[in-house]
Coordinates of C-alpha atoms and ligand atoms in Angstrom, one line a residue:
M6 CA 120.5 116.7 99.1
A7 CA 122.8 113.8 98.3
S8 CA 122.7 114.5 94.6
A9 CA 123.3 118.3 95.2
V10 CA 126.4 117.5 97.1
D11 CA 127.5 114.8 94.6
G12 CA 127.0 117.3 91.8
G13 CA 129.1 120.0 93.6
W14 CA 131.7 117.5 94.5
L15 CA 132.2 116.2 91.0
V16 CA 132.4 119.8 89.5
S17 CA 135.0 120.6 92.2
L18 CA 137.1 117.5 91.4
Q19 CA 137.1 118.3 87.7
V20 CA 138.2 121.9 88.4
A21 CA 140.8 120.8 90.9
A22 CA 142.2 118.2 88.5
K23 CA 142.5 120.8 85.8
C24 CA 144.3 123.1 88.1
G25 CA 146.6 120.4 89.4
G26 CA 144.9 120.5 92.8
L27 CA 145.0 116.8 93.4
S28 CA 148.5 116.7 94.8
A29 CA 149.7 115.9 98.4
D30 CA 150.5 119.6 99.2
P31 CA 148.4 120.3 102.4
A32 CA 147.7 123.9 101.4
R33 CA 146.4 122.7 98.1
L34 CA 144.3 120.0 99.7
L35 CA 142.8 122.6 102.0
S36 CA 141.9 124.9 99.2
L37 CA 140.5 121.9 97.3
A38 CA 138.3 121.1 100.4
V39 CA 137.1 124.8 100.5
A40 CA 136.4 124.7 96.8
V41 CA 134.4 121.5 97.2
A42 CA 132.4 123.0 100.1
I43 CA 131.7 126.2 98.2
C44 CA 130.6 124.3 95.1
C45 CA 128.3 122.0 97.2
L46 CA 126.8 125.1 98.9
A47 CA 126.3 126.9 95.6
T48 CA 124.6 123.8 94.1
L49 CA 122.4 123.5 97.1
L50 CA 121.4 127.1 97.0
L51 CA 120.8 127.0 93.3
H52 CA 118.5 124.0 93.7
W53 CA 116.7 125.6 96.7
A54 CA 116.2 128.8 94.8
S55 CA 113.8 127.1 92.3
P56 CA 110.0 127.5 92.8
G57 CA 108.9 124.6 95.0
G58 CA 112.3 124.3 96.6
S59 CA 115.3 121.9 96.4
A60 CA 113.7 118.7 95.2
W61 CA 112.2 120.6 92.2
G62 CA 115.4 122.6 91.6
R63 CA 117.4 119.4 91.4
Y64 CA 115.0 118.0 88.9
W65 CA 115.0 121.1 86.7
W66 CA 118.8 121.5 86.8
S67 CA 119.4 117.8 86.0
R68 CA 117.4 118.1 82.8
R69 CA 119.1 118.9 79.5
R70 CA 116.5 121.6 78.7
P71 CA 115.7 122.8 82.2
W72 CA 112.7 124.8 81.5
G73 CA 111.6 122.9 78.3
L74 CA 108.0 121.7 78.3
G75 CA 105.4 123.6 80.3
H76 CA 106.6 126.0 83.0
A77 CA 107.9 125.9 86.5
I78 CA 105.0 125.3 88.9
P79 CA 104.8 128.0 91.5
G80 CA 105.3 127.0 95.1
P81 CA 107.2 127.7 98.4
R82 CA 110.9 127.0 98.6
G83 CA 110.7 126.1 102.3
L84 CA 114.0 125.4 104.0
P85 CA 117.2 124.2 102.2
V86 CA 117.3 120.4 102.5
L87 CA 114.1 120.0 104.6
G88 CA 111.9 121.9 102.1
S89 CA 108.3 122.4 103.3
M90 CA 108.1 119.6 105.9
R91 CA 106.5 122.0 108.4
L92 CA 103.5 122.3 106.1
M93 CA 102.7 118.6 106.4
S94 CA 102.6 118.5 110.2
G95 CA 99.4 119.1 112.2
L96 CA 96.5 120.4 110.1
A97 CA 98.3 120.0 106.7
H98 CA 95.1 120.7 104.6
R99 CA 94.7 124.2 106.3
K100 CA 98.4 125.1 106.0
L101 CA 98.6 124.0 102.4
A102 CA 95.5 126.0 101.5
A103 CA 96.8 129.1 103.3
M104 CA 100.1 128.8 101.4
A105 CA 98.3 128.4 98.1
D106 CA 96.4 131.6 98.9
V107 CA 99.6 133.7 99.2
I108 CA 101.5 132.4 96.2
P109 CA 99.9 133.6 92.9
G110 CA 98.6 130.8 90.7
S111 CA 99.3 128.1 93.2
R112 CA 95.7 127.2 94.1
R113 CA 95.6 125.6 90.6
L114 CA 98.8 123.7 91.2
M115 CA 101.5 124.2 93.8
A116 CA 104.9 122.6 93.9
L117 CA 106.7 121.9 97.1
S118 CA 109.6 119.8 98.4
L119 CA 109.4 117.5 101.3
G120 CA 113.0 116.8 101.8
D121 CA 114.0 114.9 98.6
T122 CA 110.4 114.3 97.6
R123 CA 108.8 116.4 94.8
V124 CA 105.1 117.1 95.6
V125 CA 102.3 118.9 93.8
V126 CA 99.1 119.9 95.5
T127 CA 95.9 121.3 93.8
C128 CA 93.0 123.2 95.3
D129 CA 91.2 123.2 91.9
P130 CA 88.5 120.8 90.8
E131 CA 89.5 120.7 87.2
V132 CA 93.2 120.0 88.0
A133 CA 92.1 117.5 90.6
R134 CA 90.3 115.6 87.8
D135 CA 93.6 115.6 85.7
I136 CA 95.3 113.9 88.6
L137 CA 92.7 111.5 90.0
N138 CA 91.3 110.3 86.7
S139 CA 94.6 109.9 84.9
P140 CA 96.2 106.5 84.5
D141 CA 99.5 108.3 85.0
F142 CA 98.6 108.8 88.7
A143 CA 97.2 105.4 89.5
D144 CA 100.1 104.6 91.9
R145 CA 100.7 105.5 95.5
P146 CA 104.0 106.9 96.8
A147 CA 106.2 104.4 98.8
N148 CA 105.9 105.0 102.5
E149 CA 107.9 103.2 105.1
S150 CA 105.1 102.5 107.6
A151 CA 102.8 101.2 104.8
Y152 CA 105.5 98.8 103.7
G153 CA 106.4 98.0 107.3
L154 CA 102.7 97.1 107.9
M155 CA 102.6 95.0 104.7
F156 CA 100.0 97.3 103.1
H157 CA 101.9 97.2 99.8
R158 CA 100.3 93.7 99.5
S159 CA 96.8 95.2 100.2
I160 CA 94.6 97.2 97.8
G161 CA 95.4 100.6 99.2
F162 CA 99.2 100.6 98.7
A163 CA 99.7 97.8 96.1
P164 CA 101.6 99.2 93.1
Y165 CA 99.3 99.7 90.2
G166 CA 99.4 96.5 88.2
A167 CA 98.0 93.0 87.8
Y168 CA 98.1 92.1 91.6
W169 CA 96.2 95.4 92.5
R170 CA 93.7 94.8 89.7
A171 CA 93.0 91.3 90.9
L172 CA 92.4 92.5 94.5
R173 CA 90.1 95.3 93.4
R174 CA 88.1 92.9 91.3
I175 CA 87.8 90.3 94.1
A176 CA 86.8 93.0 96.6
A177 CA 84.3 94.6 94.1
T178 CA 82.6 91.3 93.4
H179 CA 82.5 89.7 96.9
L180 CA 82.6 92.6 99.4
F181 CA 81.5 95.9 97.9
S182 CA 78.9 94.9 95.3
P183 CA 75.5 96.6 95.7
K184 CA 74.1 93.0 96.2
Q185 CA 76.5 92.4 99.1
T186 CA 75.9 95.8 100.6
S187 CA 72.1 95.3 100.7
A188 CA 72.5 91.7 101.9
F189 CA 74.3 93.1 104.9
A190 CA 71.6 95.7 105.6
R191 CA 70.1 93.6 108.5
H192 CA 73.4 93.4 110.3
R193 CA 73.8 97.1 110.0
A194 CA 70.3 97.5 111.4
D195 CA 71.2 95.2 114.2
I196 CA 74.2 97.3 115.2
A197 CA 72.1 100.5 114.9
G198 CA 69.6 98.9 117.3
Q199 CA 72.5 98.1 119.8
M200 CA 73.7 101.7 119.6
V201 CA 70.2 103.1 120.3
R202 CA 69.9 100.7 123.3
A203 CA 73.4 101.7 124.6
L204 CA 72.6 105.5 124.3
N205 CA 69.2 105.0 125.8
G206 CA 70.9 104.0 129.1
L207 CA 72.8 107.3 129.0
V208 CA 70.0 109.8 128.5
S209 CA 70.2 111.5 131.9
R210 CA 73.8 112.7 131.7
P211 CA 76.4 114.3 129.2
V212 CA 77.5 111.5 126.8
Q213 CA 80.6 111.2 124.7
V214 CA 79.4 109.3 121.6
R215 CA 82.8 108.6 120.0
R216 CA 83.5 105.4 121.9
I217 CA 80.1 103.9 120.9
L218 CA 80.5 105.0 117.3
K219 CA 84.0 103.6 117.0
Q220 CA 83.0 100.3 118.6
A221 CA 80.0 100.0 116.4
S222 CA 82.0 100.7 113.2
L223 CA 84.7 98.2 114.2
N224 CA 82.0 95.6 115.0
H225 CA 80.4 96.2 111.6
V226 CA 83.6 95.6 109.7
M227 CA 84.5 92.6 111.8
W228 CA 81.1 91.1 111.0
F229 CA 81.2 91.6 107.2
V230 CA 84.9 90.8 106.7
F231 CA 85.5 88.2 109.3
G232 CA 82.0 86.9 110.1
R233 CA 82.8 87.7 113.7
Q234 CA 79.9 89.0 115.7
Y235 CA 80.5 91.2 118.8
E236 CA 78.0 92.9 121.1
L237 CA 78.5 96.6 121.4
E238 CA 78.9 96.5 125.2
Q239 CA 80.9 93.3 125.2
D240 CA 84.5 94.0 126.3
T241 CA 86.5 90.8 125.7
E242 CA 90.2 90.3 125.6
E243 CA 90.0 89.8 121.8
M244 CA 88.2 93.1 121.4
R245 CA 90.7 95.0 123.5
E246 CA 93.5 93.5 121.5
L247 CA 91.8 94.5 118.2
R248 CA 91.2 98.1 119.4
S249 CA 94.8 98.4 120.4
L250 CA 96.0 97.1 117.0
V251 CA 93.9 99.5 115.2
E252 CA 94.9 102.5 117.4
E253 CA 98.6 101.7 117.0
G254 CA 98.2 101.3 113.2
Y255 CA 96.4 104.7 112.9
E256 CA 99.2 106.4 114.8
L257 CA 101.9 104.9 112.7
L258 CA 100.3 105.5 109.3
G259 CA 99.0 108.9 110.3
Q260 CA 102.4 110.4 111.4
L261 CA 104.7 112.3 109.1
N262 CA 107.8 110.0 108.9
W263 CA 110.9 112.1 108.1
S264 CA 112.8 109.2 106.7
D265 CA 110.3 108.8 103.9
H266 CA 111.6 112.1 102.6
L267 CA 115.2 112.3 103.9
P268 CA 117.0 109.2 102.8
M269 CA 120.0 110.1 105.0
L270 CA 117.8 109.4 108.0
T271 CA 116.6 106.0 106.8
G272 CA 119.1 103.9 108.7
L273 CA 118.5 105.7 112.0
D274 CA 114.8 105.1 112.6
L275 CA 114.7 108.2 114.8
Q276 CA 110.9 108.2 115.2
R277 CA 110.9 104.4 115.9
V278 CA 108.5 103.9 113.0
R279 CA 110.3 100.8 111.7
S280 CA 110.7 99.1 115.1
R281 CA 107.0 99.8 116.0
C282 CA 105.8 98.6 112.6
S283 CA 107.6 95.3 113.0
G284 CA 106.2 94.8 116.5
L285 CA 102.7 95.6 115.3
V286 CA 102.9 93.5 112.2
R287 CA 103.7 90.4 114.3
R288 CA 100.7 91.0 116.5
V289 CA 98.4 91.6 113.5
D290 CA 99.7 88.5 111.9
R291 CA 98.9 86.4 115.0
F292 CA 95.4 87.9 115.3
V293 CA 94.3 87.6 111.7
T294 CA 96.0 84.2 111.1
R295 CA 94.1 82.7 114.1
I296 CA 90.8 83.8 112.5
I297 CA 91.9 82.5 109.1
E298 CA 92.7 79.1 110.7
E299 CA 89.4 79.0 112.4
H300 CA 87.7 79.5 109.0
R301 CA 89.8 76.7 107.5
V302 CA 88.7 74.3 110.1
A303 CA 85.1 75.3 109.8
R304 CA 85.2 75.0 106.0
A305 CA 86.7 71.5 106.3
R306 CA 84.1 70.5 108.8
D307 CA 81.1 72.0 107.0
S308 CA 81.4 70.0 103.9
E309 CA 83.8 67.9 101.8
A310 CA 82.5 69.8 98.8
A311 CA 83.4 73.5 98.5
P312 CA 81.2 75.2 101.1
A313 CA 79.5 78.5 100.2
P314 CA 81.5 81.5 101.4
R315 CA 79.9 83.2 104.4
D316 CA 82.2 86.1 104.7
F317 CA 85.2 87.7 103.0
V318 CA 87.7 85.4 104.7
D319 CA 85.8 82.4 103.2
V320 CA 85.9 84.2 99.8
L321 CA 89.6 84.6 100.0
L322 CA 90.1 81.0 101.1
S323 CA 88.0 79.8 98.2
L324 CA 90.1 81.5 95.5
Q325 CA 91.8 79.2 93.1
G326 CA 94.2 79.5 90.2
P327 CA 96.0 82.8 89.6
D328 CA 93.8 84.6 92.1
K329 CA 94.8 82.4 95.0
L330 CA 96.5 84.5 97.7
S331 CA 99.3 83.4 100.0
D332 CA 98.5 83.6 103.8
T333 CA 100.7 86.7 104.2
D334 CA 98.8 88.5 101.4
M335 CA 95.5 87.4 102.9
V336 CA 96.5 88.9 106.3
A337 CA 97.4 92.2 104.5
V338 CA 94.1 92.4 102.6
L339 CA 91.9 91.5 105.5
W340 CA 93.8 93.8 107.9
E341 CA 93.4 96.8 105.6
M342 CA 89.7 96.3 105.4
I343 CA 89.4 96.6 109.2
F344 CA 91.7 99.4 109.2
R345 CA 90.1 101.5 106.5
G346 CA 86.5 100.6 107.3
A347 CA 86.3 101.3 111.0
D348 CA 87.7 104.8 111.6
T349 CA 86.3 106.8 108.6
V350 CA 82.6 105.9 109.2
A351 CA 82.8 106.7 112.9
V352 CA 84.6 110.0 112.3
L353 CA 82.1 111.1 109.7
I354 CA 79.1 110.3 112.0
E355 CA 80.6 112.2 114.9
W356 CA 80.8 115.3 112.6
V357 CA 77.2 114.8 111.4
L358 CA 75.9 114.6 115.0
A359 CA 77.9 117.7 116.0
R360 CA 76.3 119.6 113.1
L361 CA 72.8 118.4 114.2
V362 CA 73.5 119.7 117.7
M363 CA 74.7 123.1 116.5
H364 CA 71.9 123.6 114.0
G365 CA 68.7 123.0 115.7
E366 CA 66.6 124.0 112.7
V367 CA 68.5 121.5 110.5
Q368 CA 67.9 118.7 113.1
A369 CA 64.2 119.6 113.3
R370 CA 63.8 119.4 109.5
A371 CA 65.6 116.1 109.3
Q372 CA 63.5 114.7 112.1
A373 CA 60.2 115.9 110.5
E374 CA 61.3 114.1 107.3
L375 CA 62.0 110.9 109.3
D376 CA 58.6 111.2 111.0
A377 CA 56.8 111.6 107.7
V378 CA 58.7 108.9 105.8
V379 CA 59.5 106.3 108.4
G380 CA 56.6 107.1 110.8
E381 CA 56.8 108.3 114.4
D382 CA 56.0 104.9 115.7
R383 CA 58.3 102.8 113.5
D384 CA 62.0 102.0 113.9
V385 CA 64.2 103.2 111.1
T386 CA 65.9 99.9 111.3
R387 CA 62.7 98.2 110.3
T388 CA 61.9 100.4 107.3
D389 CA 62.7 97.4 105.0
E390 CA 59.4 95.9 106.0
A391 CA 57.6 99.0 104.6
G392 CA 59.8 99.0 101.5
L393 CA 61.5 102.2 102.5
T394 CA 65.1 103.0 102.2
V395 CA 67.2 106.1 103.1
A396 CA 66.8 107.0 99.4
H397 CA 63.5 108.4 100.5
L398 CA 65.2 110.8 103.0
P399 CA 66.7 113.4 100.7
Y400 CA 67.1 116.0 103.4
L401 CA 69.0 113.6 105.6
Q402 CA 71.2 112.7 102.7
G403 CA 71.7 116.5 102.2
V404 CA 72.9 116.8 105.8
I405 CA 75.4 114.0 105.3
K406 CA 76.7 115.5 102.0
E407 CA 77.0 118.9 103.6
T408 CA 79.0 117.4 106.4
L409 CA 81.2 115.6 103.9
R410 CA 81.7 119.0 102.3
M411 CA 82.7 120.8 105.4
H412 CA 84.5 118.0 107.2
P413 CA 85.8 115.5 104.7
P414 CA 87.3 112.6 106.8
G415 CA 90.2 112.6 104.3
P416 CA 90.8 116.4 103.7
L417 CA 93.8 115.5 101.5
L418 CA 92.1 112.4 100.2
A419 CA 94.0 110.3 102.7
W420 CA 96.6 108.5 100.7
A421 CA 98.3 110.5 97.9
R422 CA 99.0 109.4 94.3
M423 CA 102.2 109.1 92.5
A424 CA 103.0 109.9 88.8
T425 CA 104.3 106.8 87.1
S426 CA 105.3 108.8 84.0
D427 CA 105.7 112.4 83.0
A428 CA 102.2 113.9 82.8
L429 CA 100.6 117.2 81.9
V430 CA 98.5 118.5 84.8
G431 CA 96.6 121.8 84.4
G432 CA 99.1 122.6 81.5
A433 CA 102.2 122.0 83.6
L434 CA 104.7 119.2 83.3
V435 CA 104.6 116.9 86.4
P436 CA 107.6 114.5 86.2
A437 CA 107.4 110.8 86.9
G438 CA 108.0 110.0 90.6
T439 CA 106.2 113.2 91.8
T440 CA 103.7 112.8 94.7
A441 CA 100.3 114.4 93.9
M442 CA 97.8 115.5 96.4
V443 CA 94.3 116.9 96.1
N444 CA 93.2 119.3 98.8
M445 CA 89.5 118.4 98.8
W446 CA 89.0 120.4 102.0
A447 CA 90.1 123.6 100.2
I448 CA 88.1 122.9 97.1
A449 CA 85.0 122.3 99.2
R450 CA 85.4 125.6 101.0
D451 CA 86.3 127.7 97.9
P452 CA 83.8 130.6 97.5
A453 CA 84.3 130.3 93.7
V454 CA 83.1 126.7 93.8
W455 CA 80.6 126.8 96.6
P456 CA 78.6 130.0 97.4
D457 CA 78.8 131.1 101.0
P458 CA 81.0 128.0 101.7
L459 CA 81.3 128.4 105.5
R460 CA 77.5 128.2 106.0
F461 CA 76.3 124.8 106.9
D462 CA 73.3 124.4 104.6
P463 CA 72.1 120.9 103.6
G464 CA 69.5 122.7 101.4
R465 CA 72.2 123.4 98.8
F466 CA 72.0 119.7 98.0
T467 CA 68.2 119.2 98.2
D468 CA 67.1 122.4 96.5
Q469 CA 68.9 121.6 93.3
A470 CA 66.9 120.1 90.4
A471 CA 69.5 117.3 89.9
E472 CA 71.0 115.3 92.7
F473 CA 74.7 116.1 93.4
P474 CA 76.8 113.0 93.3
V475 CA 79.6 112.6 95.9
M476 CA 81.0 109.4 94.6
G477 CA 83.7 111.0 92.4
T478 CA 82.1 112.1 89.2
D479 CA 82.0 115.8 90.2
L480 CA 85.3 116.9 91.6
R481 CA 83.7 119.9 93.4
L482 CA 83.0 117.4 96.1
A483 CA 84.7 114.0 95.9
P484 CA 85.4 112.9 99.5
F485 CA 86.0 109.3 98.4
G486 CA 88.5 110.3 95.7
A487 CA 87.9 109.5 92.0
G488 CA 89.2 107.4 89.2
R489 CA 90.8 103.9 89.4
R490 CA 92.0 104.3 92.9
S491 CA 88.9 105.8 94.4
C492 CA 87.5 104.3 97.5
P493 CA 86.0 100.9 96.8
G494 CA 84.1 101.0 100.1
K495 CA 82.2 104.2 99.4
G496 CA 78.8 102.6 98.7
L497 CA 79.0 100.5 101.8
A498 CA 80.2 103.5 103.8
M499 CA 77.4 105.7 102.7
A500 CA 74.8 103.0 103.3
T501 CA 76.1 102.6 106.8
V502 CA 76.3 106.3 107.7
E503 CA 72.9 107.0 106.2
L504 CA 71.2 104.2 108.2
W505 CA 72.9 104.9 111.5
V506 CA 72.4 108.7 111.3
A507 CA 68.8 108.1 110.4
A508 CA 68.3 105.8 113.4
L509 CA 70.1 108.1 115.9
A510 CA 68.2 111.2 114.7
H511 CA 64.9 109.4 114.8
E512 CA 65.3 108.1 118.3
F513 CA 66.9 111.1 120.0
E514 CA 67.0 114.8 120.1
W515 CA 70.6 115.8 120.0
L516 CA 71.4 118.7 122.4
P517 CA 74.5 120.5 123.7
P518 CA 75.8 118.8 126.9
D519 CA 74.3 121.6 129.0
D520 CA 70.7 121.3 127.8
G521 CA 69.8 124.8 129.1
A522 CA 72.8 126.5 127.5
A523 CA 72.1 129.8 125.7
T524 CA 74.3 128.8 122.8
R525 CA 74.5 125.6 120.7
E526 CA 78.1 126.4 119.6
L527 CA 80.5 123.5 119.9
D528 CA 84.3 123.3 119.6
L529 CA 84.9 122.2 116.1
S530 CA 88.7 122.1 116.2
E531 CA 90.2 119.4 114.2
V532 CA 93.0 116.9 114.6
L533 CA 94.4 115.2 111.5
R534 CA 95.7 111.7 112.0
L535 CA 94.9 109.2 109.3
S536 CA 91.4 110.8 109.2
C537 CA 90.5 114.3 110.3
E538 CA 88.4 114.1 113.5
M539 CA 87.0 116.4 116.1
A540 CA 89.9 117.4 118.4
V541 CA 87.5 117.7 121.3
P542 CA 85.3 114.6 121.3
L543 CA 81.6 115.4 120.9
T544 CA 79.7 115.5 124.2
V545 CA 75.9 115.8 124.0
S546 CA 72.8 115.3 126.1
L547 CA 70.1 113.2 124.6
R548 CA 66.3 113.4 124.9
P549 CA 64.4 110.4 123.6
R550 CA 62.0 111.4 120.9
R551 CA 59.8 108.4 120.9
G552 CA 58.3 106.5 123.8
L553 CA 60.0 103.3 122.5
A554 CA 63.5 104.7 122.5
Ligands
HEM8 C1 83.2 107.7 105.2 C2 83.9 106.7 104.9 C3 85.1 106.7 103.9 C4 85.8 107.7 103.3 C5 85.5 109.2 103.4 C6 86.8 107.1 102.5 C7 87.7 107.8 101.7 C8 88.7 107.3 100.9 C9 89.6 108.0 100.1 C10 89.6 109.5 100.0 C11 90.4 107.1 99.5 C12 91.6 107.5 98.5 C13 90.9 107.6 97.1 C14 91.8 108.1 96.0 O1 93.0 108.0 96.0 O2 91.2 108.6 95.0 C15 90.1 105.8 99.9 C16 90.7 104.6 99.5 C17 90.3 103.4 100.0 N1 89.3 103.1 100.9 FE1 88.0 104.4 101.7 N2 86.8 105.8 102.6 C18 85.7 105.4 103.5 C19 85.3 104.2 103.8 C20 85.9 103.0 103.5 C21 85.5 101.7 103.8 C22 84.2 101.4 104.7 C23 86.3 100.8 103.3 C24 86.4 99.3 103.4 C25 85.9 98.6 104.3 C26 87.3 101.6 102.5 C27 88.4 101.0 101.9 C28 89.3 101.7 101.1 C29 90.4 101.1 100.3 C30 90.7 99.6 100.3 C31 91.0 102.2 99.6 C32 92.2 102.0 98.7 C33 91.8 102.0 97.2 C34 92.9 101.8 96.3 O3 94.0 102.3 96.5 O4 92.7 101.2 95.2 N3 87.0 102.9 102.7 N4 89.0 105.9 100.8

């Protein structure tokens, strides 16, 4: 809005000066003020009248050739000044998809304004490829809470450049390589065993599995990043603090912060985002720094020569030369791993289990496959001994892919991209500085892309001749994003989800909370925070399938 008003103000001053309006005569001053107000209002309305609303109008009208290259991108105008902020609250993926359905041509690419921010959203796999795979969109938009939580020094929000590239390389080599992922298999199996034992103690009553899944995911990340080993049922002060840090961070990063888009609110901190971020960042710093210091002491004690790194903290401490990170940067990188790694895996598994409860025939087929491949009398977690991996469980993989299709944990691919230079997207000009989002949820439910999209059918992945990749090469289903900034943890995440779901489905029959209920329907309402999770936590009853469970 600032520039709309500035523009109107300048025009009025020029007109007033020409007409001799800048004198001390009160009547003239009053008419000058009215003229200024009318000009500002006219400019505001002119900008707002553009497809996509004010932020787009301001861009087009400030260009020398307003409608030069390409064409205006269709989209809702929203409200003057605020634009389409209401679309981004609550279940934004659904609201954006519904809006794209009513504005002709906007499923391909839709323009909208969030206050001063220009945004484009696509619900089309081809256009999604243009965005995600383009070097012009390898940046992330600035966001007050991400900066407040120091995430601009971590992989996810670091500006595209040498620092980000170095972090990706270090993480790819030491944390996410296939070798590291399989080296960690026995720890994953250990945690799966703990989950089975914990659930085994709860078989006679309705169980909410979310707490166990979230704790297991958090323990998993803490183990491979920090080398910290927690027992599932252990409830220490350190664990409670960790959980509260993660919860607070999710809330801050997941919420729509008005001052990210309305600079006039920046100084006010109306939603208390800034003050909460600075409180949280101090607690995170204390927590992570203590663990880093413990590693320093252990490294010094273990050997005078450089000891072999045992976990990711050790890896970061062992970096030398240009890769060496400051302590603050190390805290940011480590904290992000915990933050990103824990929630998404638990959210996805809860959706998978809900689908198994609802679709008894799917569950039975997955369990028949487990019995045939793993064996009725062997633990999934011990399949390594028989040389088996989840790669031998194609139907179970189909169940997970179908769940990713219907319930992607990041329906808008979590963190948006930003254009670093003018780019052509689906034939339209998207100017530098525009935020770009891919509505993966809408793509995955589009009947033109997926036949009968609302039917949960894992067979659509297993009955095909070729395996369908979900790691970002086919944009019809890319729940981990694609291109340079795609999720680096996707291999690790899939290995974890596959093993844990296999173990849980092998050990238990998953039933609605009221075992004798006539229907297996569940409440599948969603809530979108940083990830999109079940609004009503999944409650089940469990029946052990094997005597050993
Ligand atoms: C089911 C599990 C997961 C899902 C669905 C998921 C999804 C995503 C998505 C959609 C993005 C944005 C991609 C893009 O912009 O193209 C992303 C980025 C990221 N994810 Fe994941 N993720 C998962 C698990 C993990 C895990 C386990 C870790 C690490 C422990 C992780 C670390 C990251 C990081 C660091 C980024 C930022 C990458 C960058 O900006 O360069 N994610 N993830």
